[in-house]
CSV table of C-alpha atoms in Angstrom, one decimal:
chain,number,residue,atom,x,y,z
N,1,MET,CA,-17.1,-20.2,19.9
N,2,SER,CA,-17.2,-16.5,18.9
N,3,LEU,CA,-13.9,-14.7,19.2
N,4,LEU,CA,-14.8,-11.3,17.7
N,5,THR,CA,-18.1,-9.5,17.3
N,6,LEU,CA,-18.8,-6.3,15.3
N,7,ARG,CA,-22.2,-4.8,16.1
N,8,GLY,CA,-23.7,-1.8,14.2
N,9,VAL,CA,-20.2,-0.5,13.2
N,10,CYS,CA,-20.2,2.8,11.3
N,11,LYS,CA,-17.2,4.7,10.1
N,12,ARG,CA,-17.2,8.0,8.2
N,13,PHE,CA,-13.9,9.6,7.1
N,14,SER,CA,-13.2,13.3,7.6
N,15,SER,CA,-13.5,13.7,3.8
N,16,GLY,CA,-17.2,12.8,4.3
N,17,THR,CA,-17.0,9.4,2.7
N,18,GLN,CA,-19.2,6.9,4.5
N,19,ALA,CA,-16.8,3.9,4.6
N,20,LEU,CA,-18.9,1.5,6.6
N,21,SER,CA,-22.5,1.6,7.6
N,22,ASP,CA,-24.1,-0.7,10.1
N,23,VAL,CA,-21.7,-3.6,9.8
N,24,ASN,CA,-22.5,-6.7,11.8
N,25,PHE,CA,-20.6,-10.0,11.9
N,26,GLN,CA,-19.0,-12.5,14.2
N,27,VAL,CA,-15.8,-14.4,13.7
N,28,ASN,CA,-15.4,-17.7,15.4
N,29,ASP,CA,-12.2,-19.2,16.8
N,30,GLY,CA,-10.2,-21.0,14.1
N,31,GLU,CA,-12.3,-19.7,11.2
N,32,PHE,CA,-10.9,-18.4,7.9
N,33,VAL,CA,-13.2,-15.5,6.9
N,34,SER,CA,-12.8,-13.5,3.7
N,35,LEU,CA,-14.2,-10.0,3.2
N,36,LEU,CA,-14.9,-9.8,-0.5
N,37,GLY,CA,-15.9,-6.7,-2.5
N,38,PRO,CA,-14.8,-4.2,-5.0
N,39,SER,CA,-12.3,-1.4,-4.3
N,40,GLY,CA,-13.8,1.3,-2.0
N,41,CYS,CA,-16.3,-0.9,-0.2
N,42,GLY,CA,-14.6,-0.4,3.1
N,43,LYS,CA,-12.9,-3.8,3.5
N,44,SER,CA,-9.6,-2.4,4.5
N,45,THR,CA,-11.3,0.1,6.9
N,46,ALA,CA,-13.0,-2.9,8.6
N,47,LEU,CA,-9.6,-4.5,9.1
N,48,ARG,CA,-8.0,-1.4,10.5
N,49,LEU,CA,-11.0,-1.0,12.9
N,50,ILE,CA,-10.6,-4.6,14.1
N,51,ALA,CA,-6.8,-3.9,14.6
N,52,GLY,CA,-7.7,-0.9,16.7
N,53,LEU,CA,-5.7,1.4,14.5
N,54,ILE,CA,-8.8,3.6,14.0
N,55,ALA,CA,-12.0,3.9,16.1
N,56,PRO,CA,-15.6,3.5,14.9
N,57,ASP,CA,-18.0,6.4,14.9
N,58,SER,CA,-20.6,4.2,16.4
N,59,GLY,CA,-21.2,0.6,17.1
N,60,GLU,CA,-19.1,-1.8,18.9
N,61,ILE,CA,-16.1,-4.1,18.3
N,62,SER,CA,-15.8,-6.6,21.1
N,63,TRP,CA,-13.6,-9.6,21.8
N,64,SER,CA,-14.5,-12.6,24.0
N,65,GLY,CA,-12.0,-11.9,26.7
N,66,ALA,CA,-9.0,-9.7,26.3
N,67,ARG,CA,-7.9,-8.6,22.7
N,68,PRO,CA,-5.7,-11.5,21.5
N,69,GLU,CA,-2.3,-11.1,19.9
N,70,LEU,CA,-2.9,-9.8,16.4
N,71,GLY,CA,-0.8,-10.0,13.2
N,72,PHE,CA,-1.2,-7.7,10.3
N,73,VAL,CA,-0.2,-8.2,6.7
N,74,PHE,CA,-0.6,-5.4,4.1
N,75,GLN,CA,-1.0,-5.5,0.3
N,76,GLU,CA,2.6,-4.4,0.1
N,77,ALA,CA,5.2,-6.4,2.0
N,78,THR,CA,5.9,-3.2,4.0
N,79,LEU,CA,9.4,-4.2,5.1
N,80,MET,CA,12.1,-2.0,6.5
N,81,PRO,CA,14.5,-1.7,3.5
N,82,TRP,CA,17.5,-1.0,5.7
N,83,ALA,CA,17.1,-4.2,7.6
N,84,ASP,CA,17.7,-7.8,6.6
N,85,ALA,CA,15.0,-10.5,6.5
N,86,LEU,CA,15.7,-11.7,10.0
N,87,THR,CA,15.6,-8.2,11.5
N,88,ASN,CA,12.4,-7.5,9.7
N,89,ALA,CA,10.8,-10.7,10.9
N,90,ARG,CA,12.0,-9.9,14.4
N,91,LEU,CA,10.3,-6.5,14.5
N,92,PRO,CA,7.2,-7.4,16.7
N,93,LEU,CA,9.5,-9.2,19.2
N,94,ASP,CA,11.9,-6.3,19.3
N,95,LEU,CA,9.1,-3.9,20.0
N,96,LYS,CA,7.9,-6.1,22.8
N,97,GLY,CA,11.3,-6.2,24.4
N,98,VAL,CA,11.9,-9.9,23.8
N,99,ARG,CA,15.6,-10.8,24.5
N,100,ARG,CA,17.7,-10.8,21.4
N,101,GLY,CA,18.7,-14.5,21.4
N,102,GLU,CA,15.2,-15.7,21.9
N,103,ALA,CA,13.8,-13.2,19.3
N,104,ASP,CA,16.4,-14.3,16.7
N,105,ALA,CA,15.5,-17.9,17.2
N,106,GLN,CA,11.7,-17.3,16.9
N,107,ALA,CA,12.2,-15.0,13.8
N,108,ALA,CA,14.5,-17.6,12.2
N,109,ALA,CA,12.0,-20.3,12.8
N,110,ALA,CA,9.2,-18.2,11.3
N,111,LEU,CA,11.3,-17.5,8.2
N,112,ALA,CA,12.1,-21.2,7.9
N,113,ARG,CA,8.3,-22.1,8.0
N,114,LEU,CA,7.8,-19.7,5.1
N,115,GLY,CA,10.5,-21.5,3.1
N,116,LEU,CA,13.1,-18.7,3.6
N,117,LYS,CA,15.8,-20.7,5.4
N,118,GLY,CA,19.1,-19.3,4.2
N,119,PHE,CA,17.7,-15.9,3.4
N,120,GLU,CA,18.0,-14.5,6.9
N,121,SER,CA,20.6,-11.9,6.0
N,122,ALA,CA,19.1,-11.0,2.6
N,123,TYR,CA,17.9,-7.4,2.2
N,124,PRO,CA,14.4,-6.7,0.9
N,125,ARG,CA,15.6,-5.4,-2.4
N,126,GLU,CA,17.5,-8.6,-3.0
N,127,LEU,CA,14.2,-10.6,-2.7
N,128,SER,CA,11.4,-11.2,-5.3
N,129,GLY,CA,7.9,-9.9,-4.7
N,130,GLY,CA,6.7,-13.3,-3.5
N,131,MET,CA,9.7,-13.7,-1.1
N,132,LYS,CA,9.1,-10.3,0.3
N,133,MET,CA,5.5,-11.2,1.1
N,134,ARG,CA,6.8,-14.4,2.7
N,135,VAL,CA,9.0,-12.3,5.0
N,136,SER,CA,6.0,-10.1,5.8
N,137,ILE,CA,4.0,-13.2,6.8
N,138,ALA,CA,6.9,-14.6,8.8
N,139,ARG,CA,7.0,-11.2,10.7
N,140,ALA,CA,3.3,-11.6,11.4
N,141,LEU,CA,3.7,-15.2,12.6
N,142,ALA,CA,6.9,-14.5,14.7
N,143,ALA,CA,4.7,-12.8,17.3
N,144,ARG,CA,2.6,-16.0,17.5
N,145,PRO,CA,-0.7,-14.3,16.9
N,146,LYS,CA,-4.1,-15.7,17.7
N,147,MET,CA,-5.6,-13.8,14.8
N,148,LEU,CA,-4.2,-12.7,11.5
N,149,LEU,CA,-5.6,-9.7,9.6
N,150,MET,CA,-4.6,-9.7,6.0
N,151,ASP,CA,-5.3,-6.8,3.6
N,152,GLU,CA,-5.2,-8.1,0.0
N,153,PRO,CA,-1.8,-9.6,0.8
N,154,PHE,CA,-1.3,-11.4,-2.6
N,155,ALA,CA,-3.0,-8.9,-4.9
N,156,ALA,CA,0.3,-7.7,-6.4
N,157,LEU,CA,1.7,-11.2,-7.0
N,158,ASP,CA,1.5,-13.4,-10.1
N,159,GLU,CA,-1.0,-16.2,-10.3
N,160,ILE,CA,1.6,-19.0,-9.7
N,161,THR,CA,3.3,-17.3,-6.7
N,162,ARG,CA,-0.1,-16.5,-5.3
N,163,ALA,CA,-1.3,-20.1,-5.5
N,164,GLY,CA,1.8,-21.3,-3.6
N,165,LEU,CA,1.3,-18.7,-0.9
N,166,ASN,CA,-2.4,-19.6,-0.6
N,167,ASP,CA,-1.5,-23.2,0.2
N,168,ASP,CA,1.2,-22.3,2.6
N,169,LEU,CA,-1.0,-19.8,4.4
N,170,LEU,CA,-3.8,-22.3,4.8
N,171,ALA,CA,-1.3,-24.9,6.2
N,172,LEU,CA,0.3,-22.5,8.6
N,173,ALA,CA,-3.0,-21.1,9.9
N,174,ARG,CA,-4.3,-24.6,10.5
N,175,GLU,CA,-1.1,-25.7,12.2
N,176,ASP,CA,-1.1,-22.8,14.7
N,177,GLY,CA,-4.9,-22.7,15.0
N,178,ILE,CA,-4.9,-19.1,13.9
N,179,THR,CA,-8.1,-17.3,13.0
N,180,VAL,CA,-7.7,-15.3,9.8
N,181,ILE,CA,-9.7,-12.4,8.4
N,182,PHE,CA,-8.7,-12.0,4.8
N,183,VAL,CA,-9.6,-9.0,2.6
N,184,THR,CA,-9.6,-9.7,-1.1
N,185,HIS,CA,-11.2,-8.8,-4.4
N,186,SER,CA,-10.6,-12.2,-5.9
N,187,VAL,CA,-13.5,-14.6,-6.1
N,188,MET,CA,-11.2,-17.5,-6.7
N,189,GLU,CA,-9.0,-16.7,-3.8
N,190,SER,CA,-11.9,-16.2,-1.4
N,191,ALA,CA,-13.5,-19.5,-2.5
N,192,TYR,CA,-10.2,-21.4,-2.2
N,193,LEU,CA,-9.2,-20.1,1.2
N,194,SER,CA,-12.3,-19.4,3.2
N,195,SER,CA,-14.6,-21.3,5.5
N,196,ARG,CA,-16.9,-18.3,5.2
N,197,VAL,CA,-17.1,-15.4,2.7
N,198,LEU,CA,-18.7,-12.0,3.6
N,199,VAL,CA,-19.6,-10.0,0.5
N,200,LEU,CA,-19.5,-6.3,0.8
N,201,SER,CA,-21.0,-3.6,-1.4
N,202,PRO,CA,-19.7,-0.1,-1.6
N,203,ARG,CA,-20.9,3.4,-0.8
N,204,PRO,CA,-21.7,3.0,2.0
N,205,GLY,CA,-19.8,-0.3,2.7
N,206,ARG,CA,-22.1,-2.9,4.2
N,207,ILE,CA,-22.3,-6.7,4.3
N,208,LYS,CA,-24.7,-7.9,1.6
N,209,ARG,CA,-24.3,-11.7,1.6
N,210,GLU,CA,-22.7,-14.4,3.7
N,211,ILE,CA,-21.6,-17.7,2.1
N,212,VAL,CA,-20.6,-20.6,4.2
N,213,LEU,CA,-18.2,-23.0,2.4
N,214,PRO,CA,-17.9,-26.3,4.2
N,215,ARG,CA,-14.6,-28.0,3.7
N,216,GLU,CA,-14.9,-31.5,2.3
N,217,ASN,CA,-11.4,-32.2,3.4
N,218,PRO,CA,-10.6,-30.2,6.5
N,219,THR,CA,-7.0,-31.3,6.8
N,220,GLY,CA,-5.8,-30.7,3.2
N,221,PRO,CA,-6.0,-27.8,0.8
N,222,ARG,CA,-9.0,-27.7,-1.6
N,223,ASP,CA,-8.7,-29.4,-4.9
N,224,ARG,CA,-8.5,-26.5,-7.4
N,225,LEU,CA,-9.8,-28.9,-10.2
N,226,SER,CA,-12.7,-30.4,-8.3
N,227,PRO,CA,-16.4,-29.7,-9.2
N,228,GLU,CA,-16.9,-28.8,-5.6
N,229,PHE,CA,-14.4,-26.0,-5.9
N,230,ALA,CA,-16.0,-24.8,-9.1
N,231,ALA,CA,-19.4,-24.8,-7.4
N,232,ALA,CA,-18.0,-22.8,-4.5
N,233,GLN,CA,-16.5,-20.3,-6.9
N,234,ALA,CA,-19.9,-20.0,-8.7
N,235,ARG,CA,-21.7,-19.4,-5.5
N,236,VAL,CA,-19.3,-16.6,-4.4
N,237,ALA,CA,-19.4,-15.1,-7.9
N,238,GLY,CA,-23.2,-15.2,-7.9
N,239,ALA,CA,-23.4,-13.5,-4.5
N,240,LEU,CA,-21.0,-10.8,-5.7
N,241,LEU,CA,-23.2,-10.1,-8.8
N,242,GLU,CA,-26.4,-10.0,-6.7
N,243,SER,CA,-25.0,-7.6,-4.2
N,244,ALA,CA,-23.6,-5.2,-6.8
S,1,MET,CA,38.0,0.9,-19.6
S,2,LYS,CA,35.3,3.5,-19.0
S,3,ARG,CA,36.6,4.1,-15.5
S,4,ILE,CA,40.2,4.7,-16.7
S,5,PHE,CA,38.8,7.3,-19.1
S,6,ASP,CA,36.8,8.9,-16.3
S,7,ILE,CA,40.1,9.5,-14.4
S,8,LEU,CA,42.4,10.1,-17.3
S,9,LEU,CA,40.4,12.6,-19.3
S,10,PRO,CA,40.1,15.3,-16.5
S,11,ILE,CA,43.8,14.9,-15.7
S,12,ALA,CA,44.8,15.2,-19.3
S,13,LEU,CA,42.7,18.4,-19.6
S,14,GLY,CA,44.3,19.8,-16.4
S,15,VAL,CA,47.9,19.1,-17.5
S,16,THR,CA,47.1,20.7,-20.9
S,17,LEU,CA,45.7,23.8,-19.4
S,18,LEU,CA,48.6,24.2,-17.0
S,19,ALA,CA,51.1,23.8,-19.9
S,20,LEU,CA,49.2,26.4,-21.9
S,21,TRP,CA,49.1,28.7,-18.9
S,22,GLN,CA,52.9,28.4,-18.3
S,23,TRP,CA,53.5,28.9,-22.0
S,24,ILE,CA,51.3,32.1,-22.3
S,25,VAL,CA,52.9,33.6,-19.2
S,26,THR,CA,56.4,33.0,-20.5
S,27,VAL,CA,55.8,34.0,-24.1
S,28,ARG,CA,53.8,37.2,-23.3
S,29,GLN,CA,56.0,38.0,-20.3
S,30,ILE,CA,53.1,38.6,-18.0
S,31,PRO,CA,54.4,40.0,-14.7
S,32,PRO,CA,54.0,37.7,-11.7
S,33,TYR,CA,51.9,40.3,-9.8
S,34,VAL,CA,49.2,39.9,-12.4
S,35,LEU,CA,49.4,36.2,-13.2
S,36,PRO,CA,52.1,34.0,-11.9
S,37,ALA,CA,53.1,30.9,-13.9
S,38,PRO,CA,52.2,27.5,-12.5
S,39,GLY,CA,55.9,27.0,-11.8
S,40,ALA,CA,56.0,30.1,-9.7
S,41,ILE,CA,53.0,29.0,-7.8
S,42,ALA,CA,54.6,25.6,-7.1
S,43,ARG,CA,57.7,27.4,-5.9
S,44,ALA,CA,55.6,29.6,-3.6
S,45,PHE,CA,53.9,26.5,-2.3
S,46,ALA,CA,57.2,24.8,-1.5
S,47,ASP,CA,58.7,27.9,0.1
S,48,ASN,CA,55.7,28.4,2.4
S,49,PHE,CA,54.9,24.7,2.8
S,50,VAL,CA,55.0,24.6,6.6
S,51,SER,CA,53.0,27.8,7.2
S,52,LEU,CA,50.5,26.9,4.5
S,53,MET,CA,50.0,23.5,6.1
S,54,MET,CA,49.4,25.2,9.5
S,55,SER,CA,46.8,27.4,7.8
S,56,LEU,CA,45.2,24.4,6.1
S,57,LEU,CA,44.9,22.8,9.5
S,58,ALA,CA,43.4,25.9,11.1
S,59,THR,CA,40.7,26.2,8.4
S,60,LEU,CA,40.1,22.4,8.4
S,61,SER,CA,39.7,22.5,12.2
S,62,VAL,CA,37.1,25.3,12.1
S,63,THR,CA,35.3,23.6,9.2
S,64,VAL,CA,35.1,20.2,10.9
S,65,GLN,CA,33.9,21.7,14.2
S,66,ALA,CA,31.3,23.8,12.5
S,67,PHE,CA,30.1,20.8,10.5
S,68,LEU,CA,29.7,18.8,13.6
S,69,VAL,CA,27.9,21.6,15.5
S,70,ALA,CA,25.5,22.1,12.5
S,71,LEU,CA,25.0,18.3,12.3
S,72,VAL,CA,24.1,17.9,16.0
S,73,ALA,CA,21.9,21.0,16.1
S,74,GLY,CA,20.2,20.3,12.8
S,75,VAL,CA,19.3,16.7,13.7
S,76,ALA,CA,18.3,17.6,17.2
S,77,ILE,CA,15.9,20.4,16.1
S,78,ALA,CA,14.6,18.2,13.3
S,79,ILE,CA,13.8,15.5,15.8
S,80,LEU,CA,12.0,18.1,18.0
S,81,PHE,CA,10.0,19.2,14.9
S,82,SER,CA,9.0,15.6,14.2
S,83,GLN,CA,7.8,15.1,17.8
S,84,SER,CA,5.9,18.4,18.1
S,85,ARG,CA,4.0,20.1,15.3
S,86,LEU,CA,3.6,23.1,17.6
S,87,ALA,CA,7.4,23.4,17.9
S,88,GLU,CA,7.8,23.2,14.2
S,89,ARG,CA,5.1,25.8,13.4
S,90,THR,CA,6.6,28.1,16.0
S,91,LEU,CA,10.3,27.8,15.2
S,92,TYR,CA,10.5,27.0,11.5
S,93,PRO,CA,10.0,30.6,10.3
S,94,TYR,CA,12.9,31.7,12.4
S,95,ALA,CA,15.1,28.9,10.9
S,96,VAL,CA,14.2,30.3,7.5
S,97,ILE,CA,15.0,33.9,8.6
S,98,LEU,CA,18.4,32.7,9.8
S,99,GLN,CA,19.0,30.9,6.5
S,100,VAL,CA,18.0,33.8,4.2
S,101,THR,CA,19.9,36.5,6.1
S,102,PRO,CA,23.4,36.6,4.6
S,103,VAL,CA,25.8,35.3,7.2
S,104,VAL,CA,28.5,37.8,6.2
S,105,ALA,CA,26.1,40.5,7.6
S,106,ILE,CA,25.7,38.7,10.9
S,107,ALA,CA,29.3,37.7,11.3
S,108,PRO,CA,30.6,41.1,12.7
S,109,LEU,CA,27.9,41.0,15.4
S,110,ILE,CA,28.8,37.4,16.4
S,111,LEU,CA,32.5,38.4,16.6
S,112,ILE,CA,31.7,41.3,18.9
S,113,TRP,CA,29.4,39.2,21.1
S,114,ILE,CA,31.6,36.2,21.5
S,115,GLY,CA,34.7,38.3,21.5
S,116,PHE,CA,38.1,38.2,19.8
S,117,GLU,CA,39.6,36.4,22.8
S,118,ARG,CA,37.4,33.4,22.0
S,119,ILE,CA,38.0,33.6,18.2
S,120,ASN,CA,37.7,29.9,17.6
S,121,ALA,CA,34.2,29.7,19.0
S,122,ALA,CA,33.2,32.7,17.0
S,123,LEU,CA,34.5,31.3,13.7
S,124,VAL,CA,32.9,27.9,14.4
S,125,LEU,CA,29.5,29.5,15.2
S,126,ILE,CA,29.6,31.6,12.0
S,127,ALA,CA,30.5,28.6,9.8
S,128,ALA,CA,28.0,26.4,11.6
S,129,LEU,CA,25.2,28.9,10.8
S,130,VAL,CA,26.0,28.6,7.1
S,131,ALA,CA,25.9,24.8,7.2
S,132,PHE,CA,23.0,24.3,9.6
S,133,PHE,CA,19.9,24.8,7.4
S,134,PRO,CA,20.2,22.1,4.8
S,135,ILE,CA,20.7,19.5,7.6
S,136,LEU,CA,17.6,20.8,9.4
S,137,SER,CA,15.3,21.0,6.4
S,138,ASN,CA,16.4,17.7,4.8
S,139,THR,CA,16.3,15.7,8.1
S,140,THR,CA,12.9,17.2,8.9
S,141,LEU,CA,11.6,16.0,5.5
S,142,GLY,CA,13.2,12.6,6.0
S,143,LEU,CA,11.7,12.1,9.4
S,144,LYS,CA,8.3,12.9,7.9
S,145,SER,CA,8.7,10.4,5.0
S,146,ALA,CA,8.3,7.3,7.0
S,147,ASP,CA,6.1,4.5,5.5
S,148,LEU,CA,2.7,5.1,7.1
S,149,ASN,CA,1.8,1.4,6.9
S,150,LEU,CA,5.0,0.5,8.8
S,151,MET,CA,4.1,3.1,11.4
S,152,GLU,CA,0.7,1.6,11.8
S,153,LEU,CA,2.2,-1.8,12.1
S,154,MET,CA,4.5,-0.7,14.8
S,155,ARG,CA,1.7,1.0,16.7
S,156,LEU,CA,-0.3,-2.3,16.4
S,157,TYR,CA,2.6,-4.0,18.1
S,158,GLY,CA,2.6,-1.4,20.9
S,159,ALA,CA,5.6,0.7,19.9
S,160,SER,CA,6.3,3.8,21.8
S,161,ARG,CA,7.0,7.1,19.9
S,162,TRP,CA,10.7,6.7,20.7
S,163,GLN,CA,10.7,3.2,19.3
S,164,ILE,CA,9.1,4.5,16.1
S,165,LEU,CA,11.6,7.4,16.0
S,166,TRP,CA,14.6,5.1,16.5
S,167,ARG,CA,13.5,2.1,14.4
S,168,LEU,CA,11.5,3.8,11.6
S,169,GLN,CA,11.9,7.6,11.3
S,170,LEU,CA,15.6,7.9,11.8
S,171,PRO,CA,16.5,5.1,9.3
S,172,THR,CA,14.1,6.6,6.8
S,173,ALA,CA,15.7,10.0,7.3
S,174,LEU,CA,19.3,8.7,6.9
S,175,PRO,CA,19.6,9.1,3.1
S,176,TYR,CA,18.1,12.6,3.3
S,177,LEU,CA,20.5,13.4,6.1
S,178,LEU,CA,23.6,12.1,4.2
S,179,GLY,CA,22.6,14.1,1.1
S,180,ALA,CA,22.3,17.2,3.3
S,181,CYS,CA,25.8,16.4,4.8
S,182,ARG,CA,27.4,16.6,1.4
S,183,ILE,CA,26.0,20.0,0.9
S,184,ALA,CA,26.7,21.1,4.5
S,185,GLY,CA,30.3,20.0,4.4
S,186,GLY,CA,31.0,22.4,1.5
S,187,LEU,CA,28.9,25.1,3.2
S,188,ALA,CA,30.9,24.7,6.4
S,189,LEU,CA,34.1,25.4,4.4
S,190,ILE,CA,32.6,28.4,2.8
S,191,GLY,CA,31.4,29.6,6.2
S,192,ALA,CA,34.9,29.1,7.7
S,193,VAL,CA,36.4,31.2,4.8
S,194,VAL,CA,33.8,34.0,5.3
S,195,ALA,CA,34.4,34.0,9.1
S,196,GLU,CA,38.2,34.3,8.6
S,197,PHE,CA,37.6,37.2,6.1
S,198,VAL,CA,35.4,39.0,8.6
S,199,ALA,CA,37.6,38.3,11.7
S,200,GLY,CA,40.6,39.8,9.9
S,201,SER,CA,44.1,40.5,11.0
S,202,GLY,CA,45.8,39.2,14.0
S,203,THR,CA,43.2,36.7,15.0
S,204,ALA,CA,42.6,34.3,12.1
S,205,THR,CA,45.3,32.0,10.9
S,206,GLY,CA,43.6,30.0,8.2
S,207,LEU,CA,43.9,29.8,4.5
S,208,ALA,CA,41.4,32.6,3.8
S,209,TRP,CA,43.4,35.0,5.9
S,210,ARG,CA,46.5,33.9,4.1
S,211,ILE,CA,44.8,34.8,0.8
S,212,ILE,CA,44.0,38.3,2.0
S,213,GLU,CA,47.5,38.8,3.6
S,214,ALA,CA,49.3,37.6,0.4
S,215,GLY,CA,47.0,39.9,-1.7
S,216,ASN,CA,48.0,42.9,0.4
S,217,ARG,CA,51.6,42.1,-0.3
S,218,LEU,CA,51.0,41.4,-4.0
S,219,GLU,CA,52.3,37.8,-3.5
S,220,ILE,CA,49.9,36.5,-6.1
S,221,ALA,CA,51.7,33.1,-6.3
S,222,THR,CA,51.1,32.5,-2.6
S,223,MET,CA,47.5,33.5,-3.1
S,224,PHE,CA,47.1,30.9,-5.8
S,225,ALA,CA,48.8,28.3,-3.6
S,226,ALA,CA,46.4,29.0,-0.7
S,227,LEU,CA,43.4,29.0,-3.2
S,228,GLY,CA,44.5,25.7,-4.6
S,229,LEU,CA,44.7,24.2,-1.1
S,230,LEU,CA,41.1,25.5,-0.3
S,231,ALA,CA,39.8,23.8,-3.5
S,232,PHE,CA,41.6,20.6,-2.5
S,233,LEU,CA,40.0,20.8,1.0
S,234,GLY,CA,36.6,21.3,-0.5
S,235,VAL,CA,37.0,18.3,-2.9
S,236,ALA,CA,38.4,16.1,0.0
S,237,ILE,CA,35.4,16.9,2.2
S,238,PHE,CA,33.0,16.2,-0.6
S,239,ALA,CA,34.7,12.9,-1.4
S,240,ILE,CA,34.9,11.7,2.2
S,241,LEU,CA,31.2,12.5,2.8
S,242,SER,CA,30.2,10.8,-0.5
S,243,ALA,CA,32.1,7.7,0.5
S,244,LEU,CA,30.5,7.7,3.9
S,245,GLU,CA,27.0,8.0,2.2
S,246,TYR,CA,27.8,5.1,-0.2
S,247,TRP,CA,29.1,2.9,2.6
S,248,LEU,CA,26.1,3.5,4.9
S,249,LEU,CA,23.5,3.0,2.1
S,250,ARG,CA,25.2,0.4,-0.1
S,251,ARG,CA,23.2,-2.6,1.2
S,252,TRP,CA,19.7,-1.2,0.9
S,253,HIS,CA,19.2,2.2,-0.7
S,254,GLU,CA,18.3,2.7,-4.4
S,255,SER,CA,20.8,5.5,-4.8
S,256,ALA,CA,23.7,3.0,-4.2
S,257,ILE,CA,22.4,0.2,-6.5
S,258,SER,CA,23.7,1.2,-9.9
S,259,ARG,CA,27.2,1.5,-8.5
S,260,GLN,CA,27.0,-2.1,-7.3
S,261,SER,CA,25.8,-3.8,-10.4
C-alpha cells in the first residue's frame, strides 16, 4: 500500500541551483527506501520537502490520508548541548505537551531500546559520536513515528560503530513497522539496509535508477559475507556508475 | 602546586610593592598630601571605617540596581529583535547612538530631567545606560546563533515560536549573555562612579563622591582608601559573575571544560 507519493516535484533554490527536477516516486508502508547519490544531487532537499520543512516549486507531495507522525535524524546528532540525554530524547513529546511523567517514561524506554540505559543523565559532550547518534535516533523514536526520515545519519561514524547502528536501526524499524527513507552516499550501506534503492544523479537532481532488493531473510539482518549481499552491492554500484 | 603559585605570586608581588612604597615615602620624607604611605592609608581607612562602609554600600546599591535594569532591558530588547527583523532594523541604530555617545555628556541632562529629589533613580539610569549595550548586542548575537537543524526539527514537531525561543534560542544565548554580564558588571560600577561625579555635592553619598570630597580637603590617604574599596568592589563583582557563569555552564559548555578536567 502506498504511503507517500511524489509526483513531478521540482525545487530550485534562491541561489539559482536546480536542486531537484521532475522527481517521481512512491513509498509503500513498511518499506526501507534509500536515496543514493553523490553530494549535491538533492537527496537532502528531497527529505526536507517530504518533511514539509520547505515547499516544492511545482509538483505534488501527497500522503495516503493525513500526514503521519514523522521522525527526522540529521547527519549530525543535533542534540541540545545544555540538556541531558533524557531531556533530549523527550523533546518531541515536550513540544507536543505530553505530561512530564509519561514523556519521561517514553523517552527512557526509547533510550533503553538504543542501548543507552544508564546514560539518561549524561550530557551530549560526555558521549561518543555513536552514542550521540543513538540519542538522536531515540529522540526520533520517542514520538512513535510512522515514518523515519534519515539524512546520512551514520556518515560521520567509524565503520564498526556504523555497522552496529545499521543492525539496530533495521531491528527497531521492523519491530515498530516504521517506514524509513534513508539518504546515503554509501553503496554498501544502501545495499545492506534497503528493500529498494533510488539512485539520484546531480545537477539537476533526478532519479536515474531504481533497484529492488528482495530480502532472502525478512526477519533477520542481511549476512554481510553472503554472495547474495555481494551481488546486491554490485547491482547498486553498477546502477550508480551507469547513472553518473 | 601550580594553583598555590597562582595565588602566592601576585600576593608576594603586592606585599613587596607595598613595603617598597612605605620605605620610599619614609626615606625620602614625601609629604602625605602628595603620596601617603600604606600605613597612613590603613589608618585613614580604620578612622573612617563606618562612613566608608556606608559609601561602599551606596555605590554597591546603585551598581547592582543599574546592572539589573541593564540586564532586564538588554535581554527584553534582544528578544524583541529576535522576534522581529523590522524592530531590529528600526531600533538598532539608536542603540548604537546611545552606546557611542559618552554617558558623561548625557548625565547632566538626565539629572535635570529626573531631578535631584529622585537622585537614586537618576544615578541608576546613568549607570544602566553604560552597562546596557554589551548585554543587548551579545544576547542578540546569541539568540541568532541557534542551531538551524535543531530549529527545523522543532518546527517539524510543531513547536511555536515561543517554544523555540524558550527551548532553543535562550539556552543558546546563555553563554553569550553571561560573557556580557561580566563586562556589564564592571561597566555598571564605572557608570555609578561617573554618575556620582556628575551629581556632585549634597546628593551623592557613594565612594566616588568621597574621593572628590577627600581630594578637595587634601586628605589623600582617605582618597586612596576609597579608591582601594572601589577596586575591591570591581574585583568582587567580576569574581561573582565569573563564578555564576562557571556554575551555570559547567555541565555542558566548552568554556567550562578545561577547568573540570
